[in-house]
Short mmCIF file of N, CA and C in Angstrom, two decimals:
data_model
loop_
_atom_site.label_atom_id
_atom_site.label_comp_id
_atom_site.label_asym_id
_atom_site.label_seq_id
_atom_site.Cartn_x
_atom_site.Cartn_y
_atom_site.Cartn_z
N MET A 18 123.86 -101.86 -43.16
CA MET A 18 123.89 -103.08 -42.58
C MET A 18 125.20 -103.63 -42.48
N ASN A 19 125.42 -104.32 -41.57
CA ASN A 19 126.42 -105.12 -41.24
C ASN A 19 126.61 -106.21 -41.70
N SER A 20 128.13 -106.21 -42.58
CA SER A 20 128.61 -107.66 -43.10
C SER A 20 129.17 -108.58 -42.21
N ASN A 21 129.29 -108.55 -41.12
CA ASN A 21 129.80 -109.45 -40.16
C ASN A 21 128.54 -109.89 -39.27
N PRO A 22 127.76 -111.07 -39.44
CA PRO A 22 126.26 -111.04 -38.81
C PRO A 22 127.16 -111.46 -37.17
N ASP A 23 128.07 -111.73 -36.92
CA ASP A 23 128.31 -111.77 -35.46
C ASP A 23 128.58 -110.50 -34.70
N ALA A 24 128.67 -109.30 -35.56
CA ALA A 24 128.98 -108.22 -34.89
C ALA A 24 128.03 -107.71 -34.14
N CYS A 25 126.71 -108.23 -34.16
CA CYS A 25 125.59 -107.72 -33.58
C CYS A 25 125.81 -108.46 -32.04
N MET A 26 126.45 -109.44 -31.80
CA MET A 26 126.54 -110.23 -30.50
C MET A 26 127.49 -109.29 -29.56
N ASN A 27 128.24 -108.23 -30.32
CA ASN A 27 128.95 -107.39 -29.51
C ASN A 27 128.20 -106.66 -28.48
N ALA A 28 128.03 -106.74 -27.24
CA ALA A 28 127.14 -106.24 -26.24
C ALA A 28 127.41 -104.55 -26.24
N GLN A 29 128.64 -104.03 -26.83
CA GLN A 29 128.83 -102.84 -26.93
C GLN A 29 128.25 -102.11 -27.84
N ALA A 30 127.69 -102.83 -28.84
CA ALA A 30 126.83 -102.08 -29.95
C ALA A 30 125.70 -101.63 -29.50
N PRO A 31 125.41 -100.24 -29.65
CA PRO A 31 124.17 -99.64 -29.21
C PRO A 31 122.95 -99.93 -29.85
N GLU A 32 123.01 -100.45 -31.24
CA GLU A 32 122.06 -100.72 -31.91
C GLU A 32 122.28 -101.80 -32.75
N PRO A 33 121.02 -102.58 -32.93
CA PRO A 33 121.24 -103.91 -34.04
C PRO A 33 121.37 -103.47 -35.37
N PRO A 34 122.04 -104.42 -35.89
CA PRO A 34 122.20 -103.96 -37.44
C PRO A 34 121.17 -103.74 -38.22
N GLY A 35 121.01 -102.81 -39.09
CA GLY A 35 119.69 -102.51 -39.80
C GLY A 35 118.86 -101.44 -39.07
N PHE A 36 118.81 -101.30 -37.88
CA PHE A 36 118.06 -100.41 -37.35
C PHE A 36 118.30 -99.11 -36.95
N PRO A 37 117.56 -98.20 -37.22
CA PRO A 37 117.94 -96.79 -37.37
C PRO A 37 118.34 -96.24 -35.64
N ALA A 38 118.76 -95.19 -35.73
CA ALA A 38 119.38 -94.79 -34.15
C ALA A 38 118.16 -94.68 -33.23
N PRO A 39 118.16 -94.83 -32.07
CA PRO A 39 117.28 -94.91 -30.99
C PRO A 39 116.27 -93.58 -31.25
N GLY A 40 115.18 -93.39 -30.91
CA GLY A 40 114.16 -92.25 -30.91
C GLY A 40 113.32 -92.63 -32.40
N VAL A 41 113.76 -93.26 -33.18
CA VAL A 41 113.26 -93.41 -34.59
C VAL A 41 111.81 -94.19 -34.39
N ASP A 42 110.67 -93.86 -34.69
CA ASP A 42 109.30 -94.21 -34.44
C ASP A 42 108.93 -95.14 -35.54
N GLY A 43 107.95 -96.22 -35.30
CA GLY A 43 107.36 -96.95 -36.47
C GLY A 43 107.95 -98.30 -36.51
N PHE A 44 107.49 -99.09 -37.20
CA PHE A 44 108.01 -100.65 -37.28
C PHE A 44 109.30 -100.72 -38.01
N GLN A 45 110.14 -101.38 -37.76
CA GLN A 45 111.24 -101.84 -38.20
C GLN A 45 111.51 -103.20 -38.45
N ALA A 46 112.14 -103.50 -39.46
CA ALA A 46 112.44 -105.15 -39.90
C ALA A 46 113.79 -105.07 -40.31
N ASP A 47 114.70 -106.32 -40.24
CA ASP A 47 115.92 -106.28 -40.85
C ASP A 47 116.18 -107.74 -40.98
N PHE A 48 116.35 -108.06 -42.52
CA PHE A 48 116.80 -109.32 -42.74
C PHE A 48 118.22 -109.80 -42.86
N SER A 49 119.13 -108.84 -42.46
CA SER A 49 120.73 -108.89 -42.63
C SER A 49 121.16 -110.06 -41.84
N LEU A 50 120.79 -110.64 -40.77
CA LEU A 50 121.02 -111.85 -40.29
C LEU A 50 120.31 -113.08 -40.60
N TRP A 51 119.59 -113.10 -41.75
CA TRP A 51 118.98 -114.30 -42.18
C TRP A 51 119.80 -115.37 -41.96
N PRO A 52 119.00 -116.54 -41.38
CA PRO A 52 117.89 -116.99 -41.07
C PRO A 52 117.28 -116.25 -39.89
N VAL A 53 117.57 -115.42 -39.21
CA VAL A 53 117.30 -114.82 -38.04
C VAL A 53 116.53 -113.59 -38.63
N LEU A 54 115.53 -113.15 -38.31
CA LEU A 54 114.47 -111.95 -38.81
C LEU A 54 114.31 -111.04 -37.60
N LEU A 55 115.23 -109.79 -37.61
CA LEU A 55 114.77 -109.16 -36.60
C LEU A 55 113.50 -107.91 -36.70
N ALA A 56 113.02 -107.76 -35.82
CA ALA A 56 111.83 -106.74 -35.94
C ALA A 56 111.86 -105.96 -34.88
N ARG A 57 111.58 -104.80 -34.84
CA ARG A 57 111.11 -103.93 -33.79
C ARG A 57 109.65 -103.40 -33.85
N LEU A 58 108.71 -103.70 -33.01
CA LEU A 58 107.40 -103.32 -33.07
C LEU A 58 107.24 -102.05 -32.10
N PRO A 59 106.72 -101.17 -32.72
CA PRO A 59 106.27 -99.71 -32.08
C PRO A 59 105.16 -99.85 -31.00
N GLY A 60 104.95 -99.35 -29.96
CA GLY A 60 103.84 -99.16 -29.51
C GLY A 60 102.58 -98.40 -30.12
N ARG A 61 101.19 -98.94 -29.57
CA ARG A 61 100.18 -98.34 -30.10
C ARG A 61 99.81 -97.15 -29.35
N GLN A 62 99.64 -95.78 -29.79
CA GLN A 62 99.12 -94.73 -29.21
C GLN A 62 97.64 -95.19 -28.93
N PRO A 63 96.87 -94.80 -27.53
CA PRO A 63 95.73 -94.46 -27.37
C PRO A 63 94.84 -94.07 -28.43
N GLY A 64 93.73 -94.66 -28.82
CA GLY A 64 92.79 -94.08 -29.86
C GLY A 64 93.31 -94.51 -31.26
N GLN A 65 94.59 -94.89 -31.59
CA GLN A 65 95.05 -95.17 -32.95
C GLN A 65 94.54 -96.93 -33.04
N PRO A 66 94.25 -97.09 -34.39
CA PRO A 66 93.57 -98.53 -34.67
C PRO A 66 94.93 -99.12 -34.80
N GLY A 67 96.06 -98.59 -35.23
CA GLY A 67 97.23 -99.27 -35.31
C GLY A 67 97.25 -100.56 -36.66
N LEU A 68 96.57 -100.28 -37.55
CA LEU A 68 96.29 -101.41 -38.52
C LEU A 68 97.68 -101.26 -39.70
N GLU A 69 98.24 -100.04 -39.76
CA GLU A 69 99.43 -100.01 -40.36
C GLU A 69 100.61 -100.68 -39.91
N ARG A 70 100.58 -100.51 -38.42
CA ARG A 70 101.45 -101.43 -37.89
C ARG A 70 101.40 -102.88 -38.02
N ALA A 71 100.20 -103.44 -37.96
CA ALA A 71 99.86 -104.88 -38.07
C ALA A 71 100.23 -105.00 -39.42
N ARG A 72 99.83 -104.24 -40.40
CA ARG A 72 100.13 -104.72 -41.98
C ARG A 72 101.69 -104.94 -42.08
N GLN A 73 102.36 -104.02 -41.71
CA GLN A 73 103.87 -104.15 -42.04
C GLN A 73 104.35 -105.19 -41.53
N TRP A 74 103.92 -105.45 -40.09
CA TRP A 74 104.50 -106.70 -39.43
C TRP A 74 103.87 -107.94 -40.14
N LEU A 75 102.57 -108.25 -40.46
CA LEU A 75 102.42 -109.47 -41.35
C LEU A 75 103.17 -109.22 -42.82
N ASP A 76 103.05 -108.31 -43.20
CA ASP A 76 103.99 -108.34 -44.74
C ASP A 76 105.45 -108.71 -44.63
N THR A 77 105.98 -108.32 -43.40
CA THR A 77 107.43 -108.80 -43.11
C THR A 77 107.30 -110.27 -42.74
N LEU A 78 106.47 -110.95 -42.27
CA LEU A 78 106.14 -112.40 -41.88
C LEU A 78 106.08 -113.10 -43.06
N GLU A 79 105.32 -112.32 -43.96
CA GLU A 79 104.85 -112.97 -45.50
C GLU A 79 106.30 -113.26 -46.30
N ALA A 80 106.94 -111.83 -46.24
CA ALA A 80 108.31 -112.29 -47.00
C ALA A 80 109.12 -113.09 -46.60
N ALA A 81 109.05 -113.41 -45.23
CA ALA A 81 110.17 -114.69 -44.45
C ALA A 81 109.41 -115.65 -45.16
N LEU A 82 107.92 -115.84 -44.95
CA LEU A 82 107.63 -117.36 -45.62
C LEU A 82 108.17 -117.51 -47.07
N GLN A 83 108.03 -116.26 -47.89
CA GLN A 83 108.17 -116.58 -49.29
C GLN A 83 109.37 -117.08 -49.30
N ARG A 84 110.46 -116.83 -48.81
CA ARG A 84 111.70 -117.48 -48.93
C ARG A 84 111.80 -118.84 -48.86
N GLN A 85 110.93 -119.57 -48.40
CA GLN A 85 110.64 -121.05 -48.20
C GLN A 85 111.81 -121.75 -47.49
N GLN A 86 112.29 -121.02 -46.49
CA GLN A 86 113.32 -121.56 -45.62
C GLN A 86 113.22 -121.34 -44.13
N PRO A 87 113.83 -122.38 -43.45
CA PRO A 87 113.41 -122.21 -41.76
C PRO A 87 114.09 -120.94 -41.45
N PHE A 88 113.56 -120.14 -40.46
CA PHE A 88 113.91 -119.16 -39.97
C PHE A 88 113.59 -118.83 -38.08
N ALA A 89 113.94 -117.85 -37.70
CA ALA A 89 113.56 -117.53 -36.15
C ALA A 89 113.30 -116.14 -36.24
N VAL A 90 112.40 -115.45 -35.57
CA VAL A 90 112.04 -114.15 -35.37
C VAL A 90 112.59 -113.75 -34.04
N VAL A 91 113.18 -112.54 -34.02
CA VAL A 91 113.80 -111.87 -32.91
C VAL A 91 113.16 -110.64 -32.72
N CYS A 92 112.26 -110.25 -31.70
CA CYS A 92 111.24 -109.17 -31.86
C CYS A 92 111.59 -108.36 -30.64
N ASP A 93 112.03 -107.27 -31.02
CA ASP A 93 112.02 -106.23 -29.88
C ASP A 93 110.74 -105.58 -29.36
N MET A 94 110.48 -105.87 -28.35
CA MET A 94 108.97 -105.70 -27.90
C MET A 94 109.01 -104.49 -26.65
N ASN A 95 110.06 -104.05 -26.60
CA ASN A 95 110.10 -102.78 -25.46
C ASN A 95 109.06 -101.50 -25.66
N ALA A 96 109.11 -101.18 -26.93
CA ALA A 96 108.36 -100.20 -27.47
C ALA A 96 106.83 -100.72 -27.31
N TYR A 97 106.41 -101.69 -27.85
CA TYR A 97 105.20 -102.34 -27.97
C TYR A 97 104.55 -102.69 -26.77
N ILE A 98 105.11 -103.03 -25.66
CA ILE A 98 104.65 -103.28 -24.47
C ILE A 98 104.36 -101.88 -23.56
N SER A 99 104.96 -100.87 -23.92
CA SER A 99 104.82 -99.63 -23.34
C SER A 99 103.61 -99.06 -23.37
N HIS A 100 102.74 -99.58 -24.28
CA HIS A 100 101.46 -99.30 -24.72
C HIS A 100 100.42 -100.15 -24.72
N LYS A 101 99.33 -99.93 -24.15
CA LYS A 101 98.40 -101.10 -24.07
C LYS A 101 98.06 -101.92 -25.36
N GLY A 102 98.42 -103.01 -25.61
CA GLY A 102 98.17 -104.08 -26.42
C GLY A 102 97.71 -103.64 -27.88
N GLU A 103 97.10 -104.74 -28.49
CA GLU A 103 96.69 -104.55 -29.72
C GLU A 103 95.24 -104.14 -29.83
N SER A 104 94.89 -103.16 -30.91
CA SER A 104 93.54 -103.07 -31.22
C SER A 104 92.75 -104.00 -31.98
N PRO A 105 91.31 -103.89 -31.76
CA PRO A 105 90.71 -105.20 -32.33
C PRO A 105 90.88 -105.41 -33.65
N GLU A 106 91.06 -104.11 -34.42
CA GLU A 106 91.30 -104.62 -35.68
C GLU A 106 92.46 -105.15 -35.87
N GLU A 107 93.70 -104.95 -35.18
CA GLU A 107 95.01 -105.55 -35.49
C GLU A 107 94.76 -106.87 -35.01
N LYS A 108 94.15 -107.31 -34.22
CA LYS A 108 93.68 -108.94 -33.65
C LYS A 108 93.13 -109.57 -34.77
N LYS A 109 92.00 -108.89 -35.21
CA LYS A 109 91.17 -109.55 -36.45
C LYS A 109 92.31 -109.95 -37.63
N ALA A 110 93.26 -108.92 -37.82
CA ALA A 110 93.84 -108.87 -38.94
C ALA A 110 94.98 -110.11 -38.95
N ALA A 111 95.52 -110.20 -37.50
CA ALA A 111 96.64 -111.35 -37.46
C ALA A 111 95.85 -112.53 -37.57
N ALA A 112 94.78 -112.64 -36.86
CA ALA A 112 94.00 -113.86 -36.80
C ALA A 112 93.71 -114.54 -38.30
N LEU A 113 93.42 -113.32 -39.12
CA LEU A 113 92.88 -114.01 -40.48
C LEU A 113 94.18 -114.19 -41.36
N TRP A 114 95.04 -113.77 -41.07
CA TRP A 114 96.75 -113.81 -41.66
C TRP A 114 97.26 -115.15 -41.29
N MET A 115 96.97 -115.47 -39.96
CA MET A 115 97.53 -116.71 -39.41
C MET A 115 96.55 -117.94 -39.88
N LYS A 116 95.22 -117.64 -40.13
CA LYS A 116 94.42 -118.56 -40.58
C LYS A 116 94.98 -119.17 -42.05
N ARG A 117 95.32 -117.94 -42.81
CA ARG A 117 95.73 -118.20 -44.23
C ARG A 117 97.18 -119.09 -44.32
N HIS A 118 97.86 -118.58 -43.58
CA HIS A 118 99.27 -118.85 -43.49
C HIS A 118 99.98 -119.90 -42.39
N LEU A 119 99.04 -120.65 -41.78
CA LEU A 119 99.26 -121.50 -40.59
C LEU A 119 100.35 -122.51 -40.92
N ALA A 120 99.97 -123.30 -42.01
CA ALA A 120 100.64 -124.31 -42.47
C ALA A 120 102.07 -124.00 -42.80
N ALA A 121 102.27 -122.91 -43.81
CA ALA A 121 103.85 -122.44 -44.05
C ALA A 121 104.41 -121.87 -42.80
N PHE A 122 103.52 -121.18 -41.78
CA PHE A 122 104.26 -120.64 -40.56
C PHE A 122 104.74 -121.78 -39.76
N HIS A 123 103.98 -122.76 -39.82
CA HIS A 123 104.38 -123.87 -38.88
C HIS A 123 105.72 -124.69 -39.53
N GLN A 124 105.79 -124.66 -40.66
CA GLN A 124 106.46 -125.24 -41.71
C GLN A 124 108.05 -124.70 -41.51
N TYR A 125 107.95 -123.30 -41.83
CA TYR A 125 109.13 -122.68 -41.61
C TYR A 125 109.95 -121.78 -40.31
N CYS A 126 108.89 -121.33 -39.50
CA CYS A 126 108.99 -120.54 -38.47
C CYS A 126 109.66 -121.61 -37.27
N ARG A 127 110.69 -121.43 -36.96
CA ARG A 127 111.34 -122.44 -35.62
C ARG A 127 111.39 -121.99 -34.46
N GLY A 128 110.89 -120.77 -34.49
CA GLY A 128 110.78 -119.99 -33.19
C GLY A 128 110.79 -118.55 -32.94
N ASN A 129 110.06 -117.97 -32.02
CA ASN A 129 110.03 -116.59 -31.69
C ASN A 129 110.77 -116.06 -30.34
N VAL A 130 111.56 -115.07 -30.49
CA VAL A 130 112.41 -114.93 -29.14
C VAL A 130 111.95 -113.33 -29.07
N TYR A 131 111.35 -112.73 -27.85
CA TYR A 131 111.07 -111.45 -27.61
C TYR A 131 112.05 -110.83 -26.85
N VAL A 132 112.50 -109.56 -27.33
CA VAL A 132 113.31 -108.81 -26.48
C VAL A 132 112.56 -107.65 -25.34
N ILE A 133 112.84 -108.39 -24.00
CA ILE A 133 112.27 -107.20 -23.34
C ILE A 133 113.24 -106.89 -22.15
N GLY A 134 113.62 -105.56 -22.09
CA GLY A 134 114.43 -105.31 -20.66
C GLY A 134 114.04 -105.71 -19.17
N ASP A 135 112.64 -105.26 -19.18
CA ASP A 135 111.96 -105.49 -17.93
C ASP A 135 111.79 -107.03 -17.63
N GLU A 136 112.39 -107.34 -16.66
CA GLU A 136 112.09 -108.86 -15.84
C GLU A 136 110.70 -109.21 -16.09
N ALA A 137 110.11 -108.40 -15.30
CA ALA A 137 108.36 -109.00 -14.68
C ALA A 137 107.65 -108.79 -16.29
N ALA A 138 107.79 -107.75 -17.05
CA ALA A 138 107.26 -107.67 -18.17
C ALA A 138 107.71 -108.88 -19.31
N ARG A 139 108.85 -109.18 -19.17
CA ARG A 139 109.37 -110.33 -20.00
C ARG A 139 108.87 -111.60 -19.76
N ALA A 140 108.74 -111.88 -18.32
CA ALA A 140 108.13 -113.02 -18.02
C ALA A 140 106.73 -113.10 -18.19
N ALA A 141 105.92 -111.95 -18.07
CA ALA A 141 104.57 -111.80 -18.37
C ALA A 141 104.29 -112.27 -19.84
N LEU A 142 105.30 -111.60 -20.84
CA LEU A 142 104.78 -111.57 -22.10
C LEU A 142 105.38 -113.43 -22.68
N LEU A 143 106.54 -113.89 -21.99
CA LEU A 143 106.50 -115.06 -22.21
C LEU A 143 105.72 -115.91 -22.04
N ALA A 144 104.90 -116.03 -20.83
CA ALA A 144 104.05 -116.89 -20.48
C ALA A 144 102.83 -116.58 -21.53
N SER A 145 102.33 -115.35 -21.92
CA SER A 145 101.18 -115.07 -22.70
C SER A 145 101.62 -115.76 -24.18
N GLY A 146 102.91 -115.51 -24.56
CA GLY A 146 103.10 -116.11 -25.84
C GLY A 146 103.22 -117.75 -25.80
N ARG A 147 103.68 -118.35 -24.72
CA ARG A 147 103.68 -119.67 -25.12
C ARG A 147 101.99 -120.24 -24.78
N GLN A 148 101.44 -119.58 -23.93
CA GLN A 148 99.67 -119.96 -23.84
C GLN A 148 99.21 -119.79 -25.13
N GLN A 149 99.25 -118.80 -26.09
CA GLN A 149 98.93 -118.58 -27.25
C GLN A 149 99.36 -119.50 -28.33
N ALA A 150 100.41 -119.88 -28.23
CA ALA A 150 101.36 -120.75 -29.13
C ALA A 150 100.51 -122.28 -28.85
N GLY A 151 100.33 -122.51 -27.54
CA GLY A 151 99.39 -123.78 -27.49
C GLY A 151 100.27 -124.83 -28.03
N ALA A 152 100.10 -126.07 -28.88
CA ALA A 152 100.34 -127.14 -29.26
C ALA A 152 101.05 -126.78 -30.60
N SER A 153 101.34 -125.62 -31.01
CA SER A 153 102.32 -124.99 -32.10
C SER A 153 103.68 -125.65 -32.04
N PRO A 154 104.24 -126.03 -33.27
CA PRO A 154 105.67 -126.30 -32.82
C PRO A 154 106.40 -125.30 -33.05
N VAL A 155 105.92 -124.16 -33.07
CA VAL A 155 107.00 -122.82 -33.07
C VAL A 155 107.06 -122.58 -31.53
N ARG A 156 108.68 -122.62 -31.17
CA ARG A 156 108.99 -122.40 -29.78
C ARG A 156 109.04 -120.88 -29.42
N ILE A 157 108.86 -120.68 -28.36
CA ILE A 157 108.56 -119.31 -27.77
C ILE A 157 109.82 -119.15 -26.69
N ALA A 158 110.43 -117.84 -27.06
CA ALA A 158 111.59 -117.58 -25.57
C ALA A 158 111.75 -116.04 -25.43
N ALA A 159 112.24 -115.68 -24.67
CA ALA A 159 112.45 -114.29 -24.12
C ALA A 159 113.70 -114.25 -23.73
N ALA A 160 114.14 -112.84 -23.98
CA ALA A 160 115.72 -112.61 -23.53
C ALA A 160 115.58 -111.12 -23.19
N ALA A 161 116.53 -110.56 -22.55
CA ALA A 161 116.74 -109.08 -21.59
C ALA A 161 117.35 -108.23 -23.01
N THR A 162 118.18 -108.93 -23.61
CA THR A 162 118.98 -107.92 -24.69
C THR A 162 118.80 -108.84 -26.33
N LEU A 163 119.10 -108.01 -27.10
CA LEU A 163 119.31 -108.28 -28.43
C LEU A 163 120.35 -109.62 -28.89
N PRO A 164 121.44 -109.46 -28.31
CA PRO A 164 122.51 -110.50 -28.24
C PRO A 164 122.16 -111.83 -27.57
N GLU A 165 121.40 -111.79 -26.72
CA GLU A 165 120.87 -112.99 -25.90
C GLU A 165 120.01 -113.34 -26.88
N ALA A 166 118.95 -112.68 -27.46
CA ALA A 166 117.83 -113.16 -28.22
C ALA A 166 118.26 -113.76 -29.63
N VAL A 167 119.48 -113.21 -30.30
CA VAL A 167 119.83 -113.83 -31.42
C VAL A 167 120.57 -114.97 -30.95
N ALA A 168 121.29 -115.20 -29.98
CA ALA A 168 121.93 -116.51 -29.63
C ALA A 168 120.76 -117.46 -29.67
N LEU A 169 119.54 -117.02 -28.85
CA LEU A 169 118.34 -118.04 -28.51
C LEU A 169 117.91 -118.46 -30.21
N ALA A 170 117.61 -117.52 -31.02
CA ALA A 170 117.30 -117.75 -32.05
C ALA A 170 118.18 -118.55 -32.95
N ARG A 171 119.45 -118.55 -32.97
CA ARG A 171 120.26 -119.39 -33.51
C ARG A 171 120.17 -120.66 -33.22
N GLN A 172 120.04 -121.05 -31.71
CA GLN A 172 119.90 -122.46 -30.96
C GLN A 172 118.66 -122.85 -31.57
N MET A 173 117.44 -122.13 -31.79
CA MET A 173 116.28 -122.58 -32.52
C MET A 173 116.39 -123.27 -33.78
N LEU A 174 117.46 -122.57 -34.54
CA LEU A 174 117.74 -123.13 -35.92
C LEU A 174 118.68 -124.22 -36.04
N ALA A 175 119.32 -124.52 -34.92
CA ALA A 175 120.41 -125.61 -35.26
C ALA A 175 119.63 -126.86 -35.20
#
């Protein structure tokens, strides 16, 4: 992990702190820039229920809530959107988790920033995220790169 939190803002860095080299599959989370939580969501392969992916993500969010401090999430969605959405099992698990943790989530999470390189996909996910958030106090944003997303997350925390 990087001892200099601002080092990830260097556009020349090939990977964010704490993430393994490109090509590593699976869910990844990094608390090294706290109160910015970095996450990389993998795509779901056709026919896979994906519950392990959902459990890892929800466990990470729960760990963030347990700190009882304001935070913002930066989530690399590039692999996630490359495969079609969530399974019904994942949607159910997420809905049940949110129902149990809604008050704490609204109290501590200041925003979600999606990282998506493709401009059209970024715009579509941003619109979808904002629609799903509805009247939630959690702000939703999107960026093309990790450094841009971290900067947006820090603004949400200011």
